Coordinates of C-alpha atoms (C1' of nucleotides) in Angstrom, one line a residue:
Chain A
M111 CA -29.6 -2.9 -14.2
S112 CA -27.8 -5.6 -16.2
Q113 CA -28.3 -8.5 -13.8
P114 CA -28.8 -12.0 -15.1
L115 CA -32.4 -12.6 -14.4
S116 CA -32.5 -16.2 -15.4
R117 CA -31.9 -18.0 -12.1
Q118 CA -33.6 -16.0 -9.5
A119 CA -37.2 -17.0 -10.2
E120 CA -37.1 -20.5 -8.6
P121 CA -37.7 -20.6 -4.8
P122 CA -35.0 -22.0 -2.6
L123 CA -35.6 -25.7 -2.1
N124 CA -32.9 -26.9 0.3
I125 CA -32.4 -26.9 4.0
H126 CA -31.6 -23.2 3.8
A127 CA -35.2 -22.5 2.8
L128 CA -36.9 -20.2 5.3
K129 CA -39.8 -18.0 4.9
S130 CA -39.5 -15.6 7.8
C131 CA -37.1 -13.6 9.9
A132 CA -38.5 -15.3 13.1
Q133 CA -37.3 -18.7 11.8
C134 CA -33.9 -17.4 10.6
S135 CA -31.0 -18.3 12.8
M136 CA -29.6 -14.9 12.2
H137 CA -32.4 -12.9 13.6
Q138 CA -30.6 -12.2 16.8
L139 CA -27.8 -10.5 15.0
C140 CA -29.6 -9.0 12.0
L141 CA -32.1 -6.2 11.5
P142 CA -34.9 -7.8 13.5
M143 CA -32.7 -7.9 16.7
G144 CA -34.7 -7.0 19.7
L145 CA -38.0 -6.7 18.0
E146 CA -41.3 -8.2 19.4
D147 CA -42.7 -11.1 17.5
A148 CA -45.5 -8.9 16.0
E149 CA -42.9 -6.4 14.9
I150 CA -40.8 -9.1 13.3
D151 CA -43.9 -10.1 11.3
R152 CA -44.3 -6.6 10.0
L153 CA -40.7 -6.5 9.0
D154 CA -41.1 -9.9 7.3
K155 CA -43.9 -8.6 5.2
I156 CA -41.8 -5.9 3.5
I157 CA -38.8 -8.1 2.9
G158 CA -38.4 -8.9 -0.8
R159 CA -37.2 -12.1 -2.4
R160 CA -34.4 -14.1 -1.1
R161 CA -31.8 -13.7 -3.7
R162 CA -29.2 -16.4 -4.5
L163 CA -25.8 -15.5 -5.8
E164 CA -23.1 -17.8 -6.9
R165 CA -19.4 -17.4 -6.4
D166 CA -18.1 -14.2 -7.9
E167 CA -21.5 -13.0 -8.8
R168 CA -22.1 -9.3 -8.2
L169 CA -24.8 -8.1 -5.8
Y170 CA -24.5 -4.5 -6.8
S171 CA -22.0 -2.2 -8.5
V172 CA -20.8 1.4 -8.2
G173 CA -23.2 3.9 -9.8
E174 CA -26.3 1.7 -9.6
S175 CA -29.1 3.6 -8.1
F176 CA -30.0 2.6 -4.5
R177 CA -33.1 0.6 -3.9
N178 CA -32.4 -2.2 -1.4
L179 CA -30.4 -3.0 1.5
Y180 CA -29.3 -6.7 1.7
A181 CA -29.0 -8.9 4.8
V182 CA -26.6 -11.8 4.3
R183 CA -28.5 -15.0 5.0
F184 CA -25.6 -17.4 4.3
G185 CA -22.4 -17.2 2.5
H186 CA -19.8 -14.4 2.4
F187 CA -19.3 -11.2 0.5
K188 CA -16.6 -8.7 -0.1
T189 CA -17.2 -5.0 -0.8
Y190 CA -14.6 -2.9 -2.6
Q191 CA -14.1 0.6 -3.9
V192 CA -12.3 1.3 -7.2
N193 CA -10.4 4.5 -7.7
A194 CA -10.0 6.5 -10.9
A195 CA -6.9 4.5 -11.8
G196 CA -8.8 1.3 -11.6
E197 CA -7.2 0.0 -8.4
A198 CA -9.5 -1.7 -5.9
Q199 CA -9.6 -1.5 -2.2
I200 CA -11.6 -4.1 -0.3
T201 CA -13.5 -2.2 2.4
G202 CA -15.0 -5.2 4.2
F203 CA -15.9 -8.9 4.3
Q204 CA -19.5 -9.6 5.2
M205 CA -21.0 -12.8 6.6
A206 CA -24.4 -14.1 7.7
G207 CA -26.5 -11.6 9.6
E208 CA -24.6 -8.6 8.4
L209 CA -26.1 -5.8 6.3
L210 CA -24.9 -4.6 2.9
G211 CA -25.5 -1.4 1.1
M212 CA -25.6 1.2 3.8
D213 CA -23.1 3.3 1.9
A214 CA -25.7 3.7 -0.9
I215 CA -28.5 5.4 1.1
S216 CA -27.1 8.7 -0.2
G217 CA -28.5 7.8 -3.6
T218 CA -26.2 5.5 -5.6
H219 CA -23.9 2.7 -4.7
H220 CA -20.4 3.8 -4.0
C221 CA -18.8 0.3 -3.9
D222 CA -19.2 -3.1 -5.5
A223 CA -20.4 -6.1 -3.6
V224 CA -19.4 -9.6 -4.8
A225 CA -20.2 -13.1 -3.4
L226 CA -17.1 -15.0 -2.2
E227 CA -19.0 -18.2 -2.4
D228 CA -22.6 -19.4 -3.2
S229 CA -24.6 -17.1 -1.0
E230 CA -28.1 -15.8 -0.2
V231 CA -29.3 -12.4 0.8
C232 CA -32.6 -11.0 1.9
E233 CA -33.6 -8.1 -0.2
I234 CA -34.9 -5.2 1.9
P235 CA -36.6 -2.5 -0.1
F236 CA -35.4 0.6 1.6
A237 CA -38.5 2.7 0.8
R238 CA -40.7 0.2 2.6
L239 CA -38.3 0.0 5.4
E240 CA -38.5 3.8 5.8
D241 CA -42.3 3.4 6.0
L242 CA -41.9 0.9 8.8
F243 CA -39.5 3.2 10.7
G244 CA -42.4 5.5 11.4
E245 CA -44.4 2.6 12.9
V246 CA -41.8 0.6 14.7
P247 CA -39.4 2.9 16.6
T248 CA -37.4 0.0 18.0
L249 CA -36.5 -0.9 14.4
L250 CA -35.4 2.6 13.6
R251 CA -33.3 2.8 16.7
H252 CA -31.7 -0.5 15.9
F253 CA -31.0 0.5 12.3
H254 CA -29.2 3.6 13.6
R255 CA -27.1 1.4 15.9
I256 CA -26.2 -0.8 13.0
M257 CA -25.1 2.2 10.8
S258 CA -23.2 3.6 13.7
Q259 CA -21.4 0.3 14.3
E260 CA -20.5 0.3 10.6
I261 CA -18.9 3.7 11.0
T262 CA -16.9 2.5 14.0
R263 CA -15.9 -0.7 12.2
E264 CA -14.5 1.4 9.4
Q265 CA -12.6 3.7 11.8
N266 CA -11.0 0.6 13.2
V267 CA -9.8 -0.4 9.8
M268 CA -8.4 3.1 9.4
L269 CA -6.5 2.5 12.6
L270 CA -5.3 -0.8 11.2
L271 CA -4.2 0.6 7.8
G272 CA -2.8 3.8 9.3
N273 CA -0.5 2.6 12.0
M274 CA -0.1 -1.1 12.3
R275 CA 2.7 -3.2 10.9
A276 CA 1.9 -6.2 8.7
E277 CA 2.1 -8.8 11.5
Q278 CA -0.4 -6.9 13.7
R279 CA -2.8 -6.2 10.8
F280 CA -2.9 -9.9 10.0
A281 CA -3.4 -10.8 13.7
V282 CA -6.3 -8.3 13.9
F283 CA -7.8 -9.9 10.8
L284 CA -7.6 -13.4 12.2
V285 CA -8.9 -12.5 15.6
N286 CA -11.7 -10.5 14.1
L287 CA -12.9 -13.4 11.9
S288 CA -12.6 -15.7 14.9
A289 CA -14.8 -13.5 17.1
R290 CA -17.4 -13.2 14.4
Y291 CA -17.6 -16.9 13.8
A292 CA -17.8 -17.5 17.6
T293 CA -20.8 -15.1 17.7
R294 CA -22.5 -17.2 15.1
G295 CA -22.0 -20.3 17.0
Y296 CA -19.1 -21.7 15.0
A297 CA -15.7 -22.7 16.3
A298 CA -13.7 -19.7 17.2
N299 CA -10.3 -21.4 16.5
R300 CA -10.9 -23.3 13.3
F301 CA -12.5 -21.9 10.2
Q302 CA -12.3 -21.6 6.4
L303 CA -11.0 -18.4 4.9
R304 CA -13.7 -17.6 2.4
M305 CA -11.5 -15.1 0.5
S306 CA -8.3 -15.6 -1.5
R307 CA -4.9 -14.5 -0.2
E308 CA -5.1 -11.7 -2.7
D309 CA -8.3 -10.4 -1.2
I310 CA -6.8 -10.6 2.3
G311 CA -3.8 -8.7 1.2
N312 CA -5.8 -6.1 -0.6
Y313 CA -8.0 -5.6 2.5
L314 CA -5.0 -5.2 4.8
G315 CA -3.1 -3.0 2.5
L316 CA -0.4 -5.7 1.9
T317 CA 0.7 -7.8 -1.1
I318 CA -0.3 -11.4 -1.6
E319 CA 3.3 -12.4 -1.0
S320 CA 3.3 -10.7 2.4
I321 CA 0.2 -12.6 3.4
S322 CA 1.8 -15.8 2.3
R323 CA 4.9 -15.1 4.3
L324 CA 2.9 -14.0 7.3
L325 CA 1.0 -17.3 7.2
S326 CA 4.2 -19.3 6.9
R327 CA 5.8 -17.4 9.7
F328 CA 2.8 -17.7 12.1
K329 CA 2.8 -21.4 11.3
K330 CA 6.5 -21.7 12.0
Q331 CA 6.0 -19.9 15.3
G332 CA 3.3 -22.5 16.2
W333 CA 0.6 -19.9 16.4
L334 CA -1.6 -21.5 13.8
E335 CA -2.1 -24.3 11.3
V336 CA -3.0 -23.8 7.7
D337 CA -4.3 -26.3 5.2
K338 CA -5.2 -24.5 2.0
R339 CA -7.9 -22.2 3.3
E340 CA -8.6 -23.9 6.6
V341 CA -7.0 -22.1 9.5
T342 CA -6.7 -23.4 13.0
L343 CA -5.6 -20.9 15.7
L344 CA -3.3 -22.8 18.0
D345 CA -2.4 -19.9 20.2
P346 CA -5.3 -17.5 20.2
V347 CA -4.0 -15.7 23.3
K348 CA -0.8 -14.8 21.5
L349 CA -2.7 -13.7 18.5
K350 CA -4.9 -11.5 20.5
A351 CA -1.9 -10.0 22.2
L352 CA -0.4 -9.3 18.8
A353 CA -3.6 -7.8 17.5
A354 CA -4.0 -5.6 20.6
G355 CA -0.4 -4.4 20.1
T356 CA 0.5 -5.4 23.7
D357 CA 2.9 -7.8 22.3
V358 CA 5.9 -6.6 20.3
C359 CA 6.0 -6.9 16.6
S360 CA 8.9 -9.0 15.3
P361 CA 10.4 -8.4 11.9
M362 CA 9.3 -10.1 8.8
A363 CA 12.5 -12.1 8.3
Chain B
M165 CA -0.1 38.8 10.4
S166 CA -1.0 36.7 13.3
Q167 CA -3.2 33.6 12.9
P168 CA -6.1 34.5 15.2
L169 CA -6.6 37.7 13.3
S170 CA -6.9 36.1 9.9
R171 CA -9.2 33.4 11.3
Q172 CA -11.7 35.9 12.7
A173 CA -11.8 37.7 9.4
E174 CA -13.1 34.8 7.5
P175 CA -16.5 34.0 8.9
P176 CA -19.1 36.7 9.0
L177 CA -18.7 38.7 12.2
N178 CA -22.2 38.3 13.4
I179 CA -22.0 34.5 13.3
H180 CA -21.5 34.3 17.1
A181 CA -24.9 36.0 17.6
L182 CA -27.0 33.6 15.6
K183 CA -29.8 31.8 17.4
S184 CA -31.4 29.7 14.8
C185 CA -30.7 27.2 12.1
A186 CA -32.5 29.3 9.5
Q187 CA -30.1 32.2 10.1
C188 CA -27.0 30.0 10.1
S189 CA -24.9 30.2 7.0
M190 CA -24.3 26.5 7.2
H191 CA -28.0 25.4 7.1
Q192 CA -27.6 24.5 3.4
L193 CA -24.9 22.0 4.3
C194 CA -25.9 20.9 7.8
L195 CA -28.8 18.8 9.2
P196 CA -31.5 21.3 8.2
M197 CA -30.7 20.9 4.6
G198 CA -33.8 20.7 2.4
L199 CA -36.3 21.3 5.2
E200 CA -39.2 23.7 4.9
D201 CA -39.0 26.8 7.1
A202 CA -41.6 25.4 9.5
E203 CA -39.6 22.2 9.8
I204 CA -36.4 24.1 10.5
D205 CA -38.2 25.9 13.3
R206 CA -39.1 22.6 14.9
L207 CA -35.5 21.4 14.6
D208 CA -34.4 24.7 16.1
K209 CA -36.5 24.1 19.2
I210 CA -34.8 20.9 20.1
I211 CA -31.2 22.1 19.6
G212 CA -29.5 22.6 22.9
R213 CA -26.9 25.2 23.7
R214 CA -24.2 26.4 21.4
R215 CA -21.1 25.2 23.0
R216 CA -17.8 27.0 22.7
L217 CA -14.6 25.2 22.8
E218 CA -11.1 26.6 22.8
R219 CA -8.2 25.1 21.0
D220 CA -7.3 21.6 22.2
E221 CA -10.4 21.3 24.3
R222 CA -12.2 18.0 24.1
L223 CA -15.8 17.8 22.8
Y224 CA -16.1 14.1 23.9
S225 CA -14.0 11.1 24.7
V226 CA -13.9 7.4 24.2
G227 CA -16.2 5.6 26.6
E228 CA -18.5 8.6 27.4
S229 CA -22.1 7.6 27.0
F230 CA -23.8 9.0 24.0
R231 CA -26.3 11.8 24.4
N232 CA -25.8 14.4 21.7
L233 CA -24.7 14.8 18.1
Y234 CA -22.8 18.0 17.4
A235 CA -22.9 20.2 14.3
V236 CA -19.8 22.3 13.8
R237 CA -20.8 26.0 13.6
F238 CA -17.4 27.4 13.1
G239 CA -13.9 26.3 13.8
H240 CA -12.4 22.9 13.1
F241 CA -12.1 19.5 14.9
K242 CA -10.2 16.3 14.7
T243 CA -11.5 12.9 15.7
Y244 CA -9.2 10.0 16.5
Q245 CA -9.2 6.5 17.8
V246 CA -6.7 5.2 20.3
N247 CA -5.7 1.5 20.3
A248 CA -4.8 -0.7 23.2
A249 CA -1.1 0.3 22.9
G250 CA -2.0 4.0 23.2
E251 CA -1.3 4.9 19.6
A252 CA -3.8 7.3 18.0
Q253 CA -5.2 7.3 14.5
I254 CA -6.9 10.5 13.3
T255 CA -10.1 9.4 11.5
G256 CA -11.2 12.8 10.2
F257 CA -11.1 16.5 10.3
Q258 CA -14.4 18.3 10.6
M259 CA -15.3 21.8 9.6
A260 CA -18.4 24.1 9.7
G261 CA -21.6 22.4 8.8
E262 CA -20.3 18.9 9.5
L263 CA -21.8 16.5 12.0
L264 CA -19.8 14.9 14.9
G265 CA -20.6 11.9 17.0
M266 CA -22.4 9.5 14.6
D267 CA -20.1 6.7 15.6
A268 CA -21.5 6.9 19.1
I269 CA -25.2 6.2 18.4
S270 CA -24.5 2.6 19.2
G271 CA -24.2 3.6 22.9
T272 CA -20.9 5.1 23.8
H273 CA -18.3 7.2 22.1
H274 CA -15.7 5.2 20.2
C275 CA -13.4 8.1 19.4
D276 CA -12.2 11.4 20.8
A277 CA -13.1 14.7 19.3
V278 CA -10.9 17.7 19.9
A279 CA -11.1 21.3 18.7
L280 CA -8.2 22.4 16.5
E281 CA -8.9 26.0 17.2
D282 CA -11.5 28.1 19.1
S283 CA -14.7 26.6 17.8
E284 CA -18.4 26.4 18.4
V285 CA -20.9 23.5 18.0
C286 CA -24.6 23.1 18.2
E287 CA -25.5 20.4 20.7
I288 CA -28.2 18.2 19.3
P289 CA -29.9 15.9 21.9
F290 CA -30.3 12.7 20.0
A291 CA -33.3 11.5 22.0
R292 CA -35.2 14.6 20.9
L293 CA -34.0 14.3 17.4
E294 CA -35.4 10.8 17.3
D295 CA -38.7 12.1 18.4
L296 CA -38.6 14.6 15.6
F297 CA -37.8 11.9 13.1
G298 CA -41.3 10.5 13.5
E299 CA -42.8 13.9 12.7
V300 CA -40.5 15.2 10.0
P301 CA -39.7 12.4 7.5
T302 CA -37.6 14.7 5.4
L303 CA -35.3 15.1 8.3
L304 CA -35.0 11.4 8.9
R305 CA -34.2 10.8 5.2
H306 CA -31.6 13.5 5.3
F307 CA -30.0 12.1 8.4
H308 CA -29.7 8.7 6.8
R309 CA -28.0 10.4 3.8
I310 CA -25.5 12.0 6.1
M311 CA -24.7 8.8 7.9
S312 CA -24.4 7.0 4.6
Q313 CA -22.0 9.7 3.3
E314 CA -19.9 9.3 6.4
I315 CA -19.6 5.6 5.6
T316 CA -18.5 6.4 2.1
R317 CA -16.1 9.0 3.2
E318 CA -14.4 6.5 5.5
Q319 CA -14.3 4.0 2.7
N320 CA -12.4 6.5 0.7
V321 CA -9.9 7.0 3.5
M322 CA -9.5 3.2 3.5
L323 CA -8.7 3.4 -0.2
L324 CA -6.2 6.1 0.5
L325 CA -4.5 4.3 3.3
G326 CA -4.6 0.9 1.7
N327 CA -3.2 1.6 -1.7
M328 CA -1.9 5.0 -2.3
R329 CA 1.7 6.2 -2.1
A330 CA 2.6 9.2 0.0
E331 CA 2.5 11.7 -2.8
Q332 CA -1.0 10.7 -3.8
R333 CA -2.3 10.6 -0.3
F334 CA -1.1 14.1 0.3
A335 CA -2.6 15.4 -3.0
V336 CA -5.9 13.8 -2.1
F337 CA -5.8 15.5 1.3
L338 CA -5.1 19.0 -0.2
V339 CA -7.7 18.6 -3.0
N340 CA -10.3 17.4 -0.5
L341 CA -9.7 20.4 1.8
S342 CA -9.8 22.7 -1.2
A343 CA -13.2 21.3 -2.3
R344 CA -14.7 21.6 1.1
Y345 CA -13.6 25.2 1.5
A346 CA -15.0 26.0 -1.9
T347 CA -18.3 24.5 -0.9
R348 CA -18.4 26.8 2.0
G349 CA -17.7 29.9 -0.1
Y350 CA -14.1 30.2 0.7
A351 CA -11.2 30.4 -1.7
A352 CA -10.5 26.9 -3.1
N353 CA -6.8 27.6 -3.7
R354 CA -5.7 29.4 -0.6
F355 CA -6.4 28.3 2.9
Q356 CA -5.0 27.8 6.4
L357 CA -4.2 24.3 7.5
R358 CA -5.9 24.2 10.8
M359 CA -4.0 21.1 11.9
S360 CA -0.4 20.5 12.7
R361 CA 2.0 18.6 10.3
E362 CA 1.9 15.9 12.9
D363 CA -1.9 15.6 12.6
I364 CA -1.8 15.5 8.9
G365 CA 0.8 12.8 9.0
N366 CA -1.1 10.8 11.5
Y367 CA -4.3 11.1 9.4
L368 CA -2.5 10.0 6.2
G369 CA -0.6 7.2 7.8
L370 CA 2.8 9.0 7.3
T371 CA 5.3 10.6 9.6
I372 CA 5.6 14.3 10.2
E373 CA 9.0 14.2 8.4
S374 CA 7.3 12.8 5.3
I375 CA 4.7 15.6 5.3
S376 CA 7.4 18.2 5.6
R377 CA 9.3 16.7 2.7
L378 CA 6.2 16.4 0.6
L379 CA 5.4 20.0 1.2
S380 CA 8.9 21.0 0.3
R381 CA 8.9 18.9 -2.8
F382 CA 5.4 20.1 -4.0
K383 CA 6.7 23.7 -3.4
K384 CA 9.9 23.0 -5.4
Q385 CA 7.7 21.6 -8.3
G386 CA 5.8 24.8 -8.3
W387 CA 2.5 23.0 -7.4
L388 CA 1.9 25.1 -4.3
E389 CA 3.2 27.8 -1.9
V390 CA 3.5 27.3 1.8
D391 CA 3.9 30.0 4.5
K392 CA 3.7 28.4 7.9
R393 CA 0.2 27.0 7.8
E394 CA -1.1 29.0 4.9
V395 CA -1.2 26.9 1.7
T396 CA -1.7 28.3 -1.8
L397 CA -2.5 25.8 -4.5
L398 CA -0.6 27.0 -7.6
D399 CA -1.4 24.1 -9.9
P400 CA -4.7 22.6 -8.8
V401 CA -5.1 20.7 -12.0
K402 CA -1.9 18.9 -11.5
L403 CA -2.8 18.2 -7.8
K404 CA -6.2 16.8 -8.9
A405 CA -4.5 14.6 -11.4
L406 CA -2.1 13.3 -8.7
A407 CA -5.0 12.7 -6.3
A408 CA -7.0 10.8 -9.0
G409 CA -3.9 8.7 -9.7
T410 CA -4.1 9.6 -13.4
D411 CA -0.7 11.1 -13.1
V412 CA 2.3 9.0 -12.2
C413 CA 3.7 9.1 -8.7
S414 CA 7.3 10.2 -8.6
P415 CA 9.7 9.0 -5.9
M416 CA 10.3 10.9 -2.7
A417 CA 13.9 11.8 -3.7
Chain C
dC58 C1' -4.9 -35.7 -17.1
dG59 C1' -3.4 -31.3 -18.7
dA60 C1' -4.1 -26.4 -18.4
dT61 C1' -4.7 -22.5 -15.7
dA62 C1' -4.9 -20.2 -11.6
dA63 C1' -3.5 -19.6 -6.7
dA64 C1' 0.0 -19.8 -3.4
dT65 C1' 4.7 -20.1 -1.8
dT66 C1' 9.5 -18.8 -1.5
dG67 C1' 13.8 -16.3 -2.5
dA68 C1' 16.6 -12.2 -3.7
dA69 C1' 16.9 -7.6 -4.7
dA70 C1' 15.1 -2.9 -4.7
dC71 C1' 13.0 1.0 -2.6
dA72 C1' 9.5 4.0 -0.2
dG73 C1' 9.0 5.8 3.8
dC74 C1' 10.8 5.5 8.6
dT75 C1' 14.0 6.4 12.4
dC76 C1' 17.4 9.0 14.4
dA77 C1' 19.6 13.2 14.7
dA78 C1' 20.9 17.8 14.1
dC79 C1' 19.3 22.2 13.1
dT80 C1' 16.1 26.3 12.2
dG81 C1' 12.6 29.0 12.9
dT82 C1' 8.5 30.6 15.7
dA83 C1' 5.7 31.5 19.6
dG84 C1' 5.4 32.3 24.4
dT85 C1' 7.3 33.9 29.0
dG86 C1' 9.3 36.5 32.3
dG87 C1' 13.0 39.7 33.5
Chain D
dC153 C1' 12.6 44.9 24.4
dC154 C1' 15.5 41.2 24.7
dA155 C1' 17.0 36.7 26.5
dC156 C1' 15.5 32.3 27.3
dT157 C1' 12.9 28.3 26.7
dA158 C1' 9.9 25.2 24.4
dC159 C1' 7.9 23.5 20.7
dA160 C1' 6.8 23.0 15.6
dG161 C1' 8.8 22.2 11.4
dT162 C1' 12.7 21.2 8.2
dT163 C1' 16.4 18.6 6.3
dG164 C1' 19.9 14.9 5.9
dA165 C1' 21.7 10.1 6.3
dG166 C1' 21.2 5.6 7.0
dC167 C1' 18.1 1.8 7.9
dT168 C1' 14.3 -1.5 7.4
dG169 C1' 9.8 -3.5 6.5
dT170 C1' 7.4 -4.4 2.7
dT171 C1' 7.2 -4.6 -2.3
dT172 C1' 8.7 -6.1 -6.7
dC173 C1' 10.3 -9.3 -9.7
dA174 C1' 11.1 -14.0 -10.7
dA175 C1' 11.0 -18.8 -10.2
dT176 C1' 8.6 -22.9 -8.3
dT177 C1' 5.1 -25.5 -6.3
dT178 C1' 0.5 -26.6 -5.3
dA179 C1' -4.4 -26.6 -6.1
dT180 C1' -8.5 -26.3 -9.1
dC181 C1' -11.3 -27.4 -12.9
dG182 C1' -12.8 -28.7 -17.5

DNA sequence: CGATAAATTGAAACAGCTCAACTGTAGTGG
DNA sequence: CCACTACAGTTGAGCTGTTTCAATTTATCG
């Protein structure tokens, strides 16, 4: 409700400027995946404005009534829940091609979503998407698959938080980011961490100090390089083994 | 008083004989929620057999291809994920009126579901449900709400596992069970734990010993009574405060 | 350039785990 | 019905991975 309305009127003017899903580099990953050209056009017609957000700007907050889903066009987001005592838990980091807001279909938003850097999303009015479901069954089926995958993703995080040690959690985190960047055509073994150490720690159920120590230790073991927020995975095989738990977890020392 | 006896006494005795959603005591909570009588009938027609499972019997396993959703008619289930190293993480406990299998819509099952006691489910062939979605928009809308709520539920577990202490986790667990039984018309403050201490510990990211100690300590504080698996909440207000985190968490001592 | 925030590192504390012994409970067969 | 076994749960003692607290160092930004 209380969103700054000043900036959003101007149309995007730079290289990111695209008008349709068909032209978007993410359409193989995003909602239009697997649709015929004609169907993509129909989807295109219902998509609202492309909304720009700057770093730390909020896309939606807890309690806001649900109206739109959002597809990340570029940039990164974090979503987090806040409990009664005011403590937050980051529930996910979202990047280009990923969908935000599925937890809100029940009526109101149950978490906050914040841009980690200057980002852009496609606003997808859910009521119109529902109309389209009736006409484009492929779209509905794919939407269900996406929601189902989100449930599975969260179950994997529960597995991580419920019974992995710090070292394994962090390895899972790195390997997961690596795979997602690879899917998007970026280098698998060299990427920028878009989130702070604090955000990583919060997401993994660890303190910022633990993340810092983990990073130092992994570096000392020769498994990776770190320069500020740029990470280079030097031994991805080892990291994958750690993540899978097939390799033993050594103490924090 | 043996456990099987007290279990049979709780649900209405004729429940096993029901043939339709309209007659099912769970239809206010389950998939048919909010449907017109005529629409419930249509849903009824696509529902497959009612499948009985005995204790420890598996409803589905990881890797099985997806065909049906399942609605719990009576009894209880647990779902769990297994990682590469063979360790399990219980991702939820399901009771009457709740839906199982939504994580599998993406194609194959990503977790195992096992009956905690003799139970019965309604088999819902998803392909036929999809057909019905096109004809009964209310059903589709409600299905989306259910999936969305599942996502939110899991985010709440992430919050629990990510930044709550043992005492608070356990309080959340008890208060949550209490609320769900209350919704189903059972006593809010007196119920059977259908799962072992080990299952509780696994779900909450704690050891069985911790659960045992927590139970003893809560008992000593006068917050609850325990007799084997029967729990009586003596101070639900205090427990809710602990769960919400508005009350301080005392050490395990 | 200085101020402020983010990240690193060390030392000490502690929550929950591991290991181990024990108790109760349910199930089985004589 | 009891003896025996197996398993679930409880309790204690010591250990340890991670947090907490504190002090620096390093980046970021006006």
